[in-house]
CSV table of C-alpha atoms in Angstrom, one decimal:
chain,number,residue,atom,x,y,z
A,140,MET,CA,15.2,21.4,9.2
A,141,ASP,CA,12.5,22.3,6.6
A,142,PRO,CA,9.0,23.0,7.9
A,143,TRP,CA,7.4,20.4,5.6
A,144,LEU,CA,9.7,17.7,7.1
A,145,ILE,CA,8.6,18.8,10.6
A,146,TRP,CA,4.9,18.5,9.6
A,147,LEU,CA,5.6,15.1,8.1
A,148,ILE,CA,7.3,13.9,11.3
A,149,ILE,CA,4.3,15.2,13.3
A,150,ALA,CA,1.9,13.3,10.9
A,151,ALA,CA,3.9,10.1,11.4
A,152,VAL,CA,4.0,10.4,15.2
A,153,LEU,CA,0.2,11.1,15.3
A,154,ALA,CA,-0.5,8.1,12.9
A,155,ALA,CA,1.6,5.8,15.1
A,156,ALA,CA,-0.2,7.1,18.2
A,157,GLU,CA,-3.6,6.4,16.5
A,158,ILE,CA,-2.6,2.8,16.0
A,159,PHE,CA,-2.4,2.4,19.7
A,160,THR,CA,-5.4,4.4,20.8
A,161,LEU,CA,-7.9,3.7,17.9
A,162,THR,CA,-9.9,6.9,18.7
A,163,ALA,CA,-9.9,8.2,15.1
A,164,ALA,CA,-9.1,11.7,16.5
A,165,LEU,CA,-5.3,11.3,16.3
A,166,GLY,CA,-5.7,9.9,12.8
A,167,MET,CA,-7.6,13.0,11.7
A,168,LEU,CA,-4.9,15.2,13.2
A,169,SER,CA,-2.3,13.1,11.4
A,170,ALA,CA,-4.1,13.7,8.1
A,171,ALA,CA,-4.2,17.5,8.8
A,172,ALA,CA,-0.5,17.5,9.5
A,173,LEU,CA,0.1,15.6,6.3
A,174,VAL,CA,-1.9,18.1,4.3
A,175,THR,CA,-0.1,21.0,6.0
A,176,SER,CA,3.2,19.3,5.1
A,177,GLY,CA,2.3,19.4,1.5
A,178,PHE,CA,1.4,23.1,1.6
A,179,ALA,CA,4.6,23.8,3.6
A,180,ALA,CA,6.6,22.1,0.8
A,181,ILE,CA,5.3,24.5,-1.8
A,182,GLY,CA,6.3,27.5,0.4
A,183,LEU,CA,3.3,28.5,2.5
A,184,PRO,CA,4.4,30.8,5.3
A,185,PRO,CA,4.5,29.3,8.8
A,186,ALA,CA,1.7,31.4,10.2
A,187,PHE,CA,-0.6,30.2,7.4
A,188,GLN,CA,0.6,26.6,8.0
A,189,PHE,CA,-0.8,26.7,11.5
A,190,VAL,CA,-4.0,28.2,10.3
A,191,LEU,CA,-4.3,25.6,7.6
A,192,PHE,CA,-3.6,22.8,10.2
A,193,GLY,CA,-6.2,24.2,12.5
A,194,ILE,CA,-8.9,24.4,9.8
A,195,VAL,CA,-8.2,20.9,8.3
A,196,ALA,CA,-8.0,19.4,11.8
A,197,ALA,CA,-11.3,21.0,12.9
A,198,ILE,CA,-13.1,20.0,9.7
A,199,SER,CA,-11.8,16.4,9.9
A,200,VAL,CA,-12.5,15.9,13.6
A,201,LEU,CA,-16.0,17.6,13.5
A,202,PHE,CA,-17.2,16.1,10.2
A,203,VAL,CA,-15.2,13.1,9.1
A,204,ARG,CA,-14.6,11.4,12.6
A,205,PRO,CA,-18.3,10.9,13.4
A,206,VAL,CA,-18.8,9.2,10.1
A,207,ALA,CA,-15.8,7.0,10.6
A,208,LEU,CA,-16.9,6.0,14.1
A,209,ARG,CA,-20.4,5.1,12.9
A,210,HIS,CA,-18.8,2.7,10.4
A,211,ILE,CA,-16.5,1.2,13.0
A,212,ARG,CA,-19.2,0.7,15.6
A,213,LYS,CA,-21.8,-0.6,13.2
A,214,PRO,CA,-23.5,-3.6,14.8
A,215,GLN,CA,-22.8,-7.0,13.3
A,216,ALA,CA,-25.4,-7.6,10.6
A,217,ALA,CA,-25.4,-11.4,10.7
A,218,ARG,CA,-25.0,-13.8,13.6
A,219,PHE,CA,-22.8,-16.8,13.1
A,220,GLY,CA,-22.4,-20.2,14.8
A,221,ILE,CA,-24.5,-21.0,17.8
A,222,ASP,CA,-25.5,-17.3,18.2
A,223,ALA,CA,-27.5,-17.7,14.9
A,224,LEU,CA,-29.6,-20.4,16.5
A,225,VAL,CA,-30.9,-18.3,19.4
A,226,GLY,CA,-34.4,-17.1,18.6
A,227,LYS,CA,-35.1,-19.8,16.0
A,228,ALA,CA,-38.0,-22.3,16.2
A,229,ALA,CA,-37.2,-25.9,17.1
A,230,TYR,CA,-39.2,-29.1,16.9
A,231,VAL,CA,-39.2,-31.3,20.0
A,232,VAL,CA,-38.0,-34.8,19.1
A,233,SER,CA,-38.2,-36.3,22.6
A,234,GLU,CA,-39.9,-34.8,25.7
A,235,VAL,CA,-38.1,-31.8,27.1
A,236,THR,CA,-37.8,-31.2,30.8
A,237,GLY,CA,-35.5,-29.3,33.0
A,238,SER,CA,-33.0,-32.2,32.9
A,239,LYS,CA,-33.4,-34.0,29.6
A,240,GLY,CA,-34.8,-33.8,26.1
A,241,ARG,CA,-33.9,-33.5,22.4
A,242,VAL,CA,-34.9,-30.9,19.7
A,243,ARG,CA,-34.3,-30.4,16.0
A,244,ILE,CA,-33.0,-27.0,15.1
A,245,ASP,CA,-32.5,-26.3,11.4
A,246,GLY,CA,-32.2,-30.1,10.7
A,247,GLU,CA,-29.7,-30.8,13.5
A,248,GLU,CA,-30.6,-32.6,16.7
A,249,TRP,CA,-29.6,-31.0,19.9
A,250,SER,CA,-29.8,-31.9,23.6
A,251,ALA,CA,-32.3,-29.6,25.1
A,252,ARG,CA,-33.5,-28.5,28.5
A,253,ALA,CA,-36.6,-26.5,29.3
A,254,TYR,CA,-35.7,-22.8,30.0
A,255,ASP,CA,-38.2,-23.0,32.9
A,256,ASP,CA,-37.3,-26.1,35.0
A,257,THR,CA,-40.9,-26.7,36.0
A,258,LEU,CA,-42.1,-27.2,32.4
A,259,VAL,CA,-42.5,-30.5,30.6
A,260,ILE,CA,-42.7,-30.0,26.8
A,261,PRO,CA,-44.2,-32.9,24.9
A,262,SER,CA,-42.7,-34.5,21.8
A,263,GLY,CA,-43.9,-32.9,18.6
A,264,ALA,CA,-44.3,-29.4,20.1
A,265,THR,CA,-42.7,-26.3,18.5
A,266,VAL,CA,-40.4,-24.3,20.8
A,267,ASP,CA,-38.2,-21.2,20.7
A,268,VAL,CA,-34.5,-21.4,21.4
A,269,ILE,CA,-33.9,-19.0,24.2
A,270,LYS,CA,-30.1,-19.6,24.7
A,271,ILE,CA,-27.5,-22.2,24.0
A,272,SER,CA,-24.9,-23.2,26.5
A,273,GLY,CA,-22.3,-25.6,25.2
A,274,ALA,CA,-24.2,-28.3,23.3
A,275,ILE,CA,-27.5,-27.8,25.2
A,276,ALA,CA,-30.3,-25.7,23.8
A,277,PHE,CA,-32.5,-24.1,26.4
A,278,VAL,CA,-36.0,-23.8,24.9
A,279,TYR,CA,-39.4,-22.4,25.8
A,280,PRO,CA,-42.7,-23.5,24.2
A,281,ARG,CA,-44.5,-21.3,21.7
A,282,ASP,CA,-47.9,-20.0,22.8
């Protein structure tokens, strides 16, 4: 079997393993094997193939992998749905206590409860949305 074909098979196996692990390390090793396969196809001696594989693998794992992981693990820039309402200001439509109340958040009316059960927030007050559980907004008055 030709050396370039062996390197190509190694690259395919490493790429398949990367799909299941998602570590980015096996993907970089797969790319190194693919590059080595190309050089083996043009006749690079086996000893130099291993050196080339080692160099490309080291460079990709040390320099390319950290950049790739930074992009993969980047925090979500925008919050969506009810998560986007947490931290927003709300207007109290009807008195909010630990057991009842209504607030308007971004033009929509929500059932509300005081985040602190002992508080009574009067109608017309401005509050902050602390959390949302189901269809109920838990709010705390602004100081």
